[in-house]
PDB file of C-alpha atoms and ligand atoms in Angstrom:
ATOM      1  CA  GLU A 262     -15.556 -28.827  12.383  1.00  0.00           C
ATOM      2  CA  LYS A 263     -16.399 -26.885   9.214  1.00  0.00           C
ATOM      3  CA  LYS A 264     -19.499 -25.453  10.893  1.00  0.00           C
ATOM      4  CA  LYS A 265     -17.483 -24.260  13.917  1.00  0.00           C
ATOM      5  CA  LYS A 266     -15.037 -22.460  11.639  1.00  0.00           C
ATOM      6  CA  GLU A 267     -17.796 -20.690   9.766  1.00  0.00           C
ATOM      7  CA  LEU A 268     -19.373 -19.457  12.990  1.00  0.00           C
ATOM      8  CA  SER A 269     -16.162 -17.861  14.204  1.00  0.00           C
ATOM      9  CA  LEU A 270     -15.754 -15.816  11.036  1.00  0.00           C
ATOM     10  CA  PRO A 271     -16.850 -12.157  11.044  1.00  0.00           C
ATOM     11  CA  LYS A 272     -19.976 -12.121   8.867  1.00  0.00           C
ATOM     12  CA  PRO A 273     -17.806 -12.806   5.848  1.00  0.00           C
ATOM     13  CA  GLN A 274     -20.496 -12.455   3.192  1.00  0.00           C
ATOM     14  CA  GLN A 275     -20.907  -8.815   4.110  1.00  0.00           C
ATOM     15  CA  VAL A 276     -17.277  -7.885   4.017  1.00  0.00           C
ATOM     16  CA  ILE A 277     -15.517  -9.857   1.308  1.00  0.00           C
ATOM     17  CA  SER A 278     -16.563 -10.197  -2.287  1.00  0.00           C
ATOM     18  CA  LEU A 279     -14.508 -13.348  -2.922  1.00  0.00           C
ATOM     19  CA  SER A 280     -16.578 -16.500  -3.341  1.00  0.00           C
ATOM     20  CA  PRO A 281     -16.644 -18.723  -0.206  1.00  0.00           C
ATOM     21  CA  ASN A 282     -15.666 -21.587  -2.523  1.00  0.00           C
ATOM     22  CA  HIS A 283     -12.341 -20.014  -3.361  1.00  0.00           C
ATOM     23  CA  PRO A 284      -9.381 -21.893  -1.783  1.00  0.00           C
ATOM     24  CA  LEU A 285      -8.034 -18.633  -0.286  1.00  0.00           C
ATOM     25  CA  TYR A 286     -11.374 -17.520   1.199  1.00  0.00           C
ATOM     26  CA  ASP A 287     -10.752 -18.831   4.740  1.00  0.00           C
ATOM     27  CA  GLU A 288      -7.129 -17.708   4.815  1.00  0.00           C
ATOM     28  CA  ILE A 289      -7.985 -14.156   3.755  1.00  0.00           C
ATOM     29  CA  ASN A 290     -10.719 -13.856   6.391  1.00  0.00           C
ATOM     30  CA  GLU A 291      -8.553 -15.348   9.116  1.00  0.00           C
ATOM     31  CA  VAL A 292      -5.444 -13.268   8.399  1.00  0.00           C
ATOM     32  CA  THR A 293      -7.480 -10.057   8.102  1.00  0.00           C
ATOM     33  CA  SER A 294      -9.323 -10.736  11.377  1.00  0.00           C
ATOM     34  CA  ALA A 295      -6.049 -11.575  13.127  1.00  0.00           C
ATOM     35  CA  HIS A 296      -4.659  -8.167  12.150  1.00  0.00           C
ATOM     36  CA  MET A 297      -7.705  -6.411  13.562  1.00  0.00           C
ATOM     37  CA  ARG A 298      -7.525  -8.446  16.777  1.00  0.00           C
ATOM     38  CA  ARG A 299      -3.823  -7.715  17.144  1.00  0.00           C
ATOM     39  CA  LEU A 300      -4.516  -3.995  16.837  1.00  0.00           C
ATOM     40  CA  LEU A 301      -7.464  -3.934  19.215  1.00  0.00           C
ATOM     41  CA  THR A 302      -6.090  -6.164  21.966  1.00  0.00           C
ATOM     42  CA  SER A 303      -2.558  -4.804  22.296  1.00  0.00           C
ATOM     43  CA  SER A 304      -2.055  -2.837  25.505  1.00  0.00           C
ATOM     44  CA  GLN A 305       0.230   0.177  25.849  1.00  0.00           C
ATOM     45  CA  GLU A 306       2.288  -1.609  28.501  1.00  0.00           C
ATOM     46  CA  GLU A 307       2.853  -4.648  26.300  1.00  0.00           C
ATOM     47  CA  GLU A 308       3.757  -2.373  23.400  1.00  0.00           C
ATOM     48  CA  ASP A 309       6.387  -0.536  25.434  1.00  0.00           C
ATOM     49  CA  ILE A 310       8.033  -3.783  26.534  1.00  0.00           C
ATOM     50  CA  LEU A 311       8.000  -5.473  23.147  1.00  0.00           C
ATOM     51  CA  TRP A 312       8.871  -2.705  20.726  1.00  0.00           C
ATOM     52  CA  THR A 313      11.853  -0.407  20.292  1.00  0.00           C
ATOM     53  CA  CYS A 314      11.200   2.953  18.721  1.00  0.00           C
ATOM     54  CA  ILE A 315      13.670   3.536  15.885  1.00  0.00           C
ATOM     55  CA  THR A 316      12.144   6.713  14.463  1.00  0.00           C
ATOM     56  CA  ASP A 317      10.167   9.350  16.333  1.00  0.00           C
ATOM     57  CA  GLN A 318       9.124  12.276  14.209  1.00  0.00           C
ATOM     58  CA  GLY A 319       6.071  13.141  16.353  1.00  0.00           C
ATOM     59  CA  ASP A 320       3.339  12.407  13.833  1.00  0.00           C
ATOM     60  CA  LEU A 321       5.264   9.343  12.590  1.00  0.00           C
ATOM     61  CA  LYS A 322       6.766   6.706  14.839  1.00  0.00           C
ATOM     62  CA  VAL A 323       8.425   3.500  13.684  1.00  0.00           C
ATOM     63  CA  PHE A 324       9.057   0.539  16.001  1.00  0.00           C
ATOM     64  CA  THR A 325      10.821  -2.794  15.555  1.00  0.00           C
ATOM     65  CA  ARG A 326      11.607  -5.936  17.502  1.00  0.00           C
ATOM     66  CA  LYS A 327      14.948  -7.594  16.949  1.00  0.00           C
ATOM     67  CA  LEU A 328      14.315 -11.101  15.680  1.00  0.00           C
ATOM     68  CA  GLU A 329      16.453 -13.555  13.744  1.00  0.00           C
ATOM     69  CA  GLU A 330      15.712 -17.025  12.391  1.00  0.00           C
ATOM     70  CA  ASN A 331      18.731 -19.129  11.416  1.00  0.00           C
ATOM     71  CA  GLY A 332      20.800 -15.978  11.103  1.00  0.00           C
ATOM     72  CA  ILE A 333      18.219 -14.237   8.887  1.00  0.00           C
ATOM     73  CA  VAL A 334      16.828 -10.914  10.091  1.00  0.00           C
ATOM     74  CA  ILE A 335      13.044 -11.052  10.393  1.00  0.00           C
ATOM     75  CA  ASP A 336      12.555  -8.020  12.682  1.00  0.00           C
ATOM     76  CA  PRO A 337       8.805  -7.271  12.853  1.00  0.00           C
ATOM     77  CA  LEU A 338       8.092  -3.633  12.129  1.00  0.00           C
ATOM     78  CA  LYS A 339       5.271  -1.358  13.131  1.00  0.00           C
ATOM     79  CA  ALA A 340       4.629   2.277  12.282  1.00  0.00           C
ATOM     80  CA  VAL A 341       1.999   4.627  13.612  1.00  0.00           C
ATOM     81  CA  ALA A 342       1.219   7.856  11.803  1.00  0.00           C
ATOM     82  CA  THR A 343      -1.399  10.568  11.994  1.00  0.00           C
ATOM     83  CA  VAL A 344      -2.069  12.634   8.914  1.00  0.00           C
ATOM     84  CA  ARG A 345      -4.445  15.557   8.504  1.00  0.00           C
ATOM     85  CA  GLY A 346      -6.650  16.034   5.454  1.00  0.00           C
ATOM     86  CA  ILE A 347      -7.173  12.469   4.259  1.00  0.00           C
ATOM     87  CA  THR A 348      -9.424   9.573   5.309  1.00  0.00           C
ATOM     88  CA  GLY A 349      -8.699   5.940   6.101  1.00  0.00           C
ATOM     89  CA  HIS A 350     -10.674   4.921   3.051  1.00  0.00           C
ATOM     90  CA  GLU A 351      -8.458   7.097   0.840  1.00  0.00           C
ATOM     91  CA  VAL A 352      -5.222   5.844   2.440  1.00  0.00           C
ATOM     92  CA  CYS A 353      -6.208   2.195   2.074  1.00  0.00           C
ATOM     93  CA  TYR A 354      -7.572   2.670  -1.416  1.00  0.00           C
ATOM     94  CA  TYR A 355      -4.319   4.177  -2.714  1.00  0.00           C
ATOM     95  CA  PHE A 356      -2.197   1.619  -0.860  1.00  0.00           C
ATOM     96  CA  TRP A 357      -4.167  -1.218  -2.410  1.00  0.00           C
ATOM     97  CA  GLU A 358      -4.730   0.286  -5.868  1.00  0.00           C
ATOM     98  CA  PHE A 359      -1.642  -0.958  -7.561  1.00  0.00           C
ATOM     99  CA  GLU A 360      -1.492   0.991 -10.829  1.00  0.00           C
ATOM    100  CA  ASN A 361       0.424   3.992  -9.502  1.00  0.00           C
ATOM    101  CA  ARG A 362       2.454   2.121  -6.928  1.00  0.00           C
ATOM    102  CA  LEU A 363       5.786   2.906  -8.567  1.00  0.00           C
ATOM    103  CA  GLU A 364       5.088   6.604  -7.961  1.00  0.00           C
ATOM    104  CA  TRP A 365       5.347   6.182  -4.190  1.00  0.00           C
ATOM    105  CA  GLU A 366       7.214   2.903  -3.600  1.00  0.00           C
ATOM    106  CA  ALA A 367      10.796   3.897  -4.358  1.00  0.00           C
ATOM    107  CA  THR A 368      12.249   0.479  -3.483  1.00  0.00           C
ATOM    108  CA  LEU A 369      10.233  -1.324  -6.175  1.00  0.00           C
ATOM    109  CA  GLU A 370      11.663  -2.186  -9.555  1.00  0.00           C
ATOM    110  CA  SER A 371       8.415  -3.471 -11.048  1.00  0.00           C
ATOM    111  CA  THR A 372       5.014  -4.794 -10.112  1.00  0.00           C
ATOM    112  CA  ARG A 373       2.331  -6.754 -11.954  1.00  0.00           C
ATOM    113  CA  ILE A 374      -1.057  -8.320 -11.380  1.00  0.00           C
ATOM    114  CA  VAL A 375      -0.864 -12.104 -11.500  1.00  0.00           C
ATOM    115  CA  GLU A 376      -4.597 -12.716 -11.095  1.00  0.00           C
ATOM    116  CA  TRP A 377      -7.724 -10.853  -9.976  1.00  0.00           C
ATOM    117  CA  LEU A 378      -9.612 -13.004  -7.476  1.00  0.00           C
ATOM    118  CA  SER A 379     -12.539 -10.604  -6.899  1.00  0.00           C
ATOM    119  CA  ASP A 380     -13.108  -6.853  -6.897  1.00  0.00           C
ATOM    120  CA  ASP A 381     -11.393  -6.464  -3.518  1.00  0.00           C
ATOM    121  CA  THR A 382      -8.580  -9.022  -3.884  1.00  0.00           C
ATOM    122  CA  PHE A 383      -5.819  -9.753  -6.369  1.00  0.00           C
ATOM    123  CA  ILE A 384      -2.533 -11.636  -6.566  1.00  0.00           C
ATOM    124  CA  ASN A 385       0.459  -9.412  -7.075  1.00  0.00           C
ATOM    125  CA  ASN A 386       4.104  -9.932  -8.028  1.00  0.00           C
ATOM    126  CA  ASN A 387       6.583  -7.284  -6.841  1.00  0.00           C
ATOM    127  CA  VAL A 388      10.223  -7.186  -7.928  1.00  0.00           C
ATOM    128  CA  ILE A 389      12.288  -5.233  -5.401  1.00  0.00           C
ATOM    129  CA  LYS A 390      15.301  -3.144  -6.380  1.00  0.00           C
ATOM    130  CA  ARG A 391      18.606  -4.877  -5.845  1.00  0.00           C
ATOM    131  CA  VAL A 392      20.823  -3.760  -2.991  1.00  0.00           C
ATOM    132  CA  TRP A 393      24.436  -4.668  -3.531  1.00  0.00           C
ATOM    133  CA  PRO A 394      25.849  -7.145  -2.482  1.00  0.00           C
ATOM    134  CA  ALA A 395      22.597  -9.003  -1.703  1.00  0.00           C
ATOM    135  CA  SER A 396      20.690 -10.963  -4.373  1.00  0.00           C
ATOM    136  CA  GLN A 397      17.626  -9.373  -5.905  1.00  0.00           C
ATOM    137  CA  ARG A 398      14.280 -10.274  -4.312  1.00  0.00           C
ATOM    138  CA  ASP A 399      10.690 -10.645  -5.394  1.00  0.00           C
ATOM    139  CA  ALA A 400       7.362 -11.342  -3.683  1.00  0.00           C
ATOM    140  CA  CYS A 401       4.081 -12.994  -4.622  1.00  0.00           C
ATOM    141  CA  PHE A 402       1.119 -12.101  -2.402  1.00  0.00           C
ATOM    142  CA  TRP A 403      -2.611 -11.613  -2.259  1.00  0.00           C
ATOM    143  CA  SER A 404      -3.697  -8.055  -1.621  1.00  0.00           C
ATOM    144  CA  HIS A 405      -7.077  -7.545  -0.013  1.00  0.00           C
ATOM    145  CA  ILE A 406      -8.944  -4.352   0.942  1.00  0.00           C
ATOM    146  CA  ARG A 407     -11.811  -4.318   3.422  1.00  0.00           C
ATOM    147  CA  HIS A 408     -14.069  -1.921   5.257  1.00  0.00           C
ATOM    148  CA  ILE A 409     -14.836  -2.938   8.832  1.00  0.00           C
ATOM    149  CA  THR A 410     -18.008  -1.207   9.939  1.00  0.00           C
ATOM    150  CA  ALA A 411     -18.305   0.185  13.464  1.00  0.00           C
ATOM    151  CA  ASN A 412     -21.216  -2.088  14.374  1.00  0.00           C
ATOM    152  CA  SER A 413     -19.392  -5.341  13.579  1.00  0.00           C
ATOM    153  CA  ASP A 414     -17.634  -7.393  16.268  1.00  0.00           C
ATOM    154  CA  GLU A 415     -14.299  -6.471  14.773  1.00  0.00           C
ATOM    155  CA  GLY A 416     -13.949  -3.030  16.337  1.00  0.00           C
ATOM    156  CA  PRO A 417     -14.316   0.617  15.338  1.00  0.00           C
ATOM    157  CA  ASP A 418     -14.989   1.730  11.787  1.00  0.00           C
ATOM    158  CA  SER A 419     -11.750   0.933   9.982  1.00  0.00           C
ATOM    159  CA  TRP A 420     -10.272   0.316   6.587  1.00  0.00           C
ATOM    160  CA  ILE A 421      -7.659  -2.368   6.202  1.00  0.00           C
ATOM    161  CA  VAL A 422      -5.393  -3.642   3.439  1.00  0.00           C
ATOM    162  CA  VAL A 423      -3.517  -6.907   3.917  1.00  0.00           C
ATOM    163  CA  ASN A 424      -0.664  -8.099   1.689  1.00  0.00           C
ATOM    164  CA  TYR A 425       0.086 -11.737   2.459  1.00  0.00           C
ATOM    165  CA  SER A 426       2.463 -14.094   0.675  1.00  0.00           C
ATOM    166  CA  THR A 427       1.077 -16.899  -1.405  1.00  0.00           C
ATOM    167  CA  ASP A 428       2.109 -19.256  -4.214  1.00  0.00           C
ATOM    168  CA  HIS A 429       0.772 -19.071  -7.722  1.00  0.00           C
ATOM    169  CA  SER A 430       1.512 -21.176 -10.781  1.00  0.00           C
ATOM    170  CA  ASN A 431       1.897 -18.018 -12.894  1.00  0.00           C
ATOM    171  CA  CYS A 432       4.425 -16.605 -10.480  1.00  0.00           C
ATOM    172  CA  PRO A 433       7.167 -19.187  -9.923  1.00  0.00           C
ATOM    173  CA  ALA A 434       9.997 -18.361  -7.509  1.00  0.00           C
ATOM    174  CA  ASN A 435      12.759 -19.135  -9.973  1.00  0.00           C
ATOM    175  CA  LYS A 436      14.374 -15.847 -10.918  1.00  0.00           C
ATOM    176  CA  TYR A 437      14.926 -14.000  -7.651  1.00  0.00           C
ATOM    177  CA  VAL A 438      15.146 -14.821  -3.977  1.00  0.00           C
ATOM    178  CA  ARG A 439      11.510 -14.995  -2.885  1.00  0.00           C
ATOM    179  CA  ILE A 440      10.679 -12.939   0.209  1.00  0.00           C
ATOM    180  CA  THR A 441       7.613 -13.688   2.307  1.00  0.00           C
ATOM    181  CA  MET A 442       5.499 -11.106   4.055  1.00  0.00           C
ATOM    182  CA  ASN A 443       2.497 -10.363   6.150  1.00  0.00           C
ATOM    183  CA  VAL A 444       1.812  -6.642   5.843  1.00  0.00           C
ATOM    184  CA  ALA A 445      -1.204  -4.671   7.041  1.00  0.00           C
ATOM    185  CA  MET A 446      -2.274  -1.067   6.774  1.00  0.00           C
ATOM    186  CA  ILE A 447      -5.144  -0.284   9.159  1.00  0.00           C
ATOM    187  CA  CYS A 448      -6.753   3.162   9.255  1.00  0.00           C
ATOM    188  CA  GLN A 449      -9.262   4.991  11.392  1.00  0.00           C
ATOM    189  CA  THR A 450     -10.619   8.411  10.506  1.00  0.00           C
ATOM    190  CA  ILE A 451     -11.174  11.053  13.159  1.00  0.00           C
ATOM    191  CA  ILE A 452     -13.644  13.806  12.257  1.00  0.00           C
ATOM    192  CA  GLU A 453     -13.839  17.057  14.204  1.00  0.00           C
ATOM    193  CA  PRO A 454     -16.911  18.777  12.760  1.00  0.00           C
ATOM    194  CA  PRO A 455     -16.587  22.564  12.409  1.00  0.00           C
ATOM    195  CA  ALA A 456     -17.963  24.460  15.433  1.00  0.00           C
ATOM    196  CA  ASN A 457     -20.273  26.556  13.254  1.00  0.00           C
ATOM    197  CA  GLY A 458     -22.081  23.445  12.053  1.00  0.00           C
ATOM    198  CA  GLY A 459     -20.775  23.982   8.526  1.00  0.00           C
ATOM    199  CA  GLU A 460     -19.759  21.347   6.046  1.00  0.00           C
ATOM    200  CA  ILE A 461     -16.866  19.022   6.912  1.00  0.00           C
ATOM    201  CA  SER A 462     -13.751  19.963   4.983  1.00  0.00           C
ATOM    202  CA  ARG A 463     -10.344  18.294   4.733  1.00  0.00           C
ATOM    203  CA  ASP A 464      -9.185  20.515   7.641  1.00  0.00           C
ATOM    204  CA  ASN A 465     -11.623  18.648   9.897  1.00  0.00           C
ATOM    205  CA  ILE A 466     -10.320  15.147   9.217  1.00  0.00           C
ATOM    206  CA  THR A 467      -7.323  13.227  10.468  1.00  0.00           C
ATOM    207  CA  VAL A 468      -6.394   9.642   9.809  1.00  0.00           C
ATOM    208  CA  LYS A 469      -4.659   7.344  12.263  1.00  0.00           C
ATOM    209  CA  ILE A 470      -2.591   4.790  10.385  1.00  0.00           C
ATOM    210  CA  THR A 471      -1.109   1.620  11.843  1.00  0.00           C
ATOM    211  CA  TYR A 472       1.205  -0.172   9.432  1.00  0.00           C
ATOM    212  CA  THR A 473       2.767  -3.526  10.332  1.00  0.00           C
ATOM    213  CA  ALA A 474       5.238  -5.548   8.302  1.00  0.00           C
ATOM    214  CA  ASP A 475       6.503  -9.036   9.076  1.00  0.00           C
ATOM    215  CA  VAL A 476       8.961  -9.703   6.283  1.00  0.00           C
ATOM    216  CA  ASN A 477      11.289 -12.642   5.813  1.00  0.00           C
ATOM    217  CA  PRO A 478      13.971 -11.697   3.265  1.00  0.00           C
ATOM    218  CA  GLY A 479      13.937 -15.308   2.136  1.00  0.00           C
ATOM    219  CA  GLY A 480      17.629 -16.008   2.268  1.00  0.00           C
ATOM    220  CA  TRP A 481      20.707 -14.563   3.819  1.00  0.00           C
ATOM    221  CA  ALA A 482      21.270 -10.835   3.598  1.00  0.00           C
ATOM    222  CA  PRO A 483      23.829  -8.953   5.690  1.00  0.00           C
ATOM    223  CA  ALA A 484      22.001  -8.192   8.955  1.00  0.00           C
ATOM    224  CA  SER A 485      23.378  -4.743   9.699  1.00  0.00           C
ATOM    225  CA  ALA A 486      22.928  -3.562   6.088  1.00  0.00           C
ATOM    226  CA  LEU A 487      19.348  -4.843   6.091  1.00  0.00           C
ATOM    227  CA  ARG A 488      18.536  -3.059   9.368  1.00  0.00           C
ATOM    228  CA  THR A 489      20.091   0.137   8.022  1.00  0.00           C
ATOM    229  CA  VAL A 490      18.012  -0.078   4.835  1.00  0.00           C
ATOM    230  CA  TYR A 491      14.810  -0.725   6.823  1.00  0.00           C
ATOM    231  CA  LYS A 492      15.454   2.163   9.222  1.00  0.00           C
ATOM    232  CA  ARG A 493      15.878   4.504   6.277  1.00  0.00           C
ATOM    233  CA  GLU A 494      13.261   3.127   3.876  1.00  0.00           C
ATOM    234  CA  TYR A 495      10.175   2.496   6.038  1.00  0.00           C
ATOM    235  CA  PRO A 496       9.832   6.102   7.308  1.00  0.00           C
ATOM    236  CA  ARG A 497      10.641   7.317   3.806  1.00  0.00           C
ATOM    237  CA  PHE A 498       7.915   5.106   2.365  1.00  0.00           C
ATOM    238  CA  LEU A 499       5.318   6.323   4.877  1.00  0.00           C
ATOM    239  CA  ARG A 500       6.118  10.005   4.272  1.00  0.00           C
ATOM    240  CA  ARG A 501       6.183   9.625   0.543  1.00  0.00           C
ATOM    241  CA  PHE A 502       3.068   7.490   0.383  1.00  0.00           C
ATOM    242  CA  THR A 503       0.945   9.719   2.648  1.00  0.00           C
ATOM    243  CA  GLN A 504       2.069  12.808   0.707  1.00  0.00           C
ATOM    244  CA  TYR A 505       1.053  10.980  -2.472  1.00  0.00           C
ATOM    245  CA  VAL A 506      -2.440  10.412  -1.026  1.00  0.00           C
ATOM    246  CA  ILE A 507      -2.680  14.087   0.026  1.00  0.00           C
ATOM    247  CA  ASP A 508      -1.709  15.220  -3.489  1.00  0.00           C
ATOM    248  CA  LYS A 509      -4.031  12.748  -5.190  1.00  0.00           C
ATOM    249  CA  THR A 510      -7.087  13.701  -3.132  1.00  0.00           C
ATOM    250  CA  LYS A 511      -6.710  17.422  -2.443  1.00  0.00           C
ATOM    251  CA  ASP A 512      -9.051  18.541  -5.219  1.00  0.00           C
ATOM    252  CA  LYS A 513     -11.386  15.580  -4.943  1.00  0.00           C
ATOM    253  CA  PRO A 514     -14.504  15.173  -2.796  1.00  0.00           C
ATOM    254  CA  ILE A 515     -13.703  13.465   0.517  1.00  0.00           C
ATOM    255  CA  LEU A 516     -14.024   9.676   0.256  1.00  0.00           C
ATOM    256  CA  PHE A 517     -15.437   8.724   3.663  1.00  0.00           C
TER     257      PHE A 517
HETATM  258  O1  16C B 179       4.145  -2.204   2.195  1.00  0.00           O
HETATM  259  C1  16C B 179       4.717  -1.704   1.248  1.00  0.00           C
HETATM  260  N1  16C B 179       4.494  -2.081   0.013  1.00  0.00           N
HETATM  261  C2  16C B 179       3.558  -3.097  -0.324  1.00  0.00           C
HETATM  262  C3  16C B 179       3.089  -3.007  -1.717  1.00  0.00           C
HETATM  263  O2  16C B 179       4.093  -3.147  -2.648  1.00  0.00           O
HETATM  264  C4  16C B 179       4.016  -4.486   0.046  1.00  0.00           C
HETATM  265  C5  16C B 179       5.468  -4.723   0.192  1.00  0.00           C
HETATM  266  C6  16C B 179       6.109  -4.926   1.356  1.00  0.00           C
HETATM  267  C7  16C B 179       7.394  -5.586   1.634  1.00  0.00           C
HETATM  268  C8  16C B 179       8.629  -4.843   1.384  1.00  0.00           C
HETATM  269  C9  16C B 179       9.821  -5.384   2.110  1.00  0.00           C
HETATM  270  C10 16C B 179      10.955  -5.728   1.232  1.00  0.00           C
HETATM  271  C11 16C B 179      12.122  -6.257   1.979  1.00  0.00           C
HETATM  272  C12 16C B 179      13.091  -6.836   1.042  1.00  0.00           C
HETATM  273  C13 16C B 179      14.357  -7.289   1.610  1.00  0.00           C
HETATM  274  C14 16C B 179      15.426  -7.122   0.589  1.00  0.00           C
HETATM  275  C15 16C B 179      16.765  -7.485   1.063  1.00  0.00           C
HETATM  276  C16 16C B 179      17.762  -6.458   0.670  1.00  0.00           C
HETATM  277  C17 16C B 179      19.080  -6.684   1.321  1.00  0.00           C
HETATM  278  C18 16C B 179      19.677  -5.389   1.811  1.00  0.00           C
HETATM  279  C19 16C B 179      21.043  -5.569   2.342  1.00  0.00           C
HETATM  280  O3  16C B 179       3.344  -4.779   1.196  1.00  0.00           O
HETATM  281  C20 16C B 179       5.743  -0.596   1.455  1.00  0.00           C
HETATM  282  C21 16C B 179       7.049  -1.217   1.675  1.00  0.00           C
HETATM  283  C22 16C B 179       8.125  -0.276   2.038  1.00  0.00           C
HETATM  284  C23 16C B 179       9.398  -1.055   2.163  1.00  0.00           C
HETATM  285  C24 16C B 179      10.520  -0.325   2.795  1.00  0.00           C
HETATM  286  C25 16C B 179      11.719  -1.191   3.081  1.00  0.00           C
HETATM  287  C26 16C B 179      12.167  -1.973   1.893  1.00  0.00           C
HETATM  288  C27 16C B 179      13.609  -2.354   1.840  1.00  0.00           C
HETATM  289  C28 16C B 179      13.862  -2.923   0.473  1.00  0.00           C
HETATM  290  C29 16C B 179      15.276  -2.915   0.048  1.00  0.00           C
HETATM  291  C30 16C B 179      15.456  -2.324  -1.312  1.00  0.00           C
HETATM  292  C31 16C B 179      16.122  -1.008  -1.223  1.00  0.00           C
HETATM  293  C32 16C B 179      16.386  -0.334  -2.514  1.00  0.00           C
HETATM  294  C33 16C B 179      17.117   0.935  -2.288  1.00  0.00           C
HETATM  295  C34 16C B 179      16.798   1.981  -3.272  1.00  0.00           C
END
């Protein structure tokens, strides 16, 4: 059984720096691969049936599916954005790199590292700003960044960050309502080399971003208020975050 599991994993030693002996090793590989599969196998037809577009700003589209569990809104959310001048590596790096997160995540009150698991994975504790009259929320999740190379079975050259809820003894759920999440940011970089054969500049690159968020608010919150907050905050986050990456990288060499 163990052997079968190992064989179905995507060459893990090459793509994750976490030790195979770590208790989260299998989960991180499986969840990350599932995100890539979900992206690569979804057909346009299926997408159109399943998802409702709630924001269409041309280069940024946000979709949701209405879903409730015991009266709690758990609407899955998906956003697709194309941004000129930055690469998928840069987008994923700044999404994962947590130190400056408060600069672009306006809905966060605080964030801290609970534990580093390896150089591409850490456990994070986010405290989310309170929205009256709902109780304040927090989250505890592993955050993993990975480069999927074009010649692997996983699909085209991509960068991916996954934020996935977990438990940790140094992060007890005793102060706030604990939300759970499965969030992924997947990026592909499109390069249009200059016709004159010159050097590739930021004008020649565009990134295609697919962001998905399955969030359970972890306890009752007024459904219509929650949907209103999501509809406002997710597009705001994507605009603000991608602008942050543009500003951060504009005078730096391109990180392919
Ligand atoms: O993906 C994002 N950030 C990641 C790194 O921090 C991480 C976090 C993702 C999950 C965020 C969802 C939080 C939902 C909380 C539900 C709270 C119930 C409130 C009740 C309202 C009536 O993967 C970027 C995340 C961008 C999130 C945008 C939507 C967040 C809504 C949060 C509500 C707080 C609003 C404060 C208003 C100033």
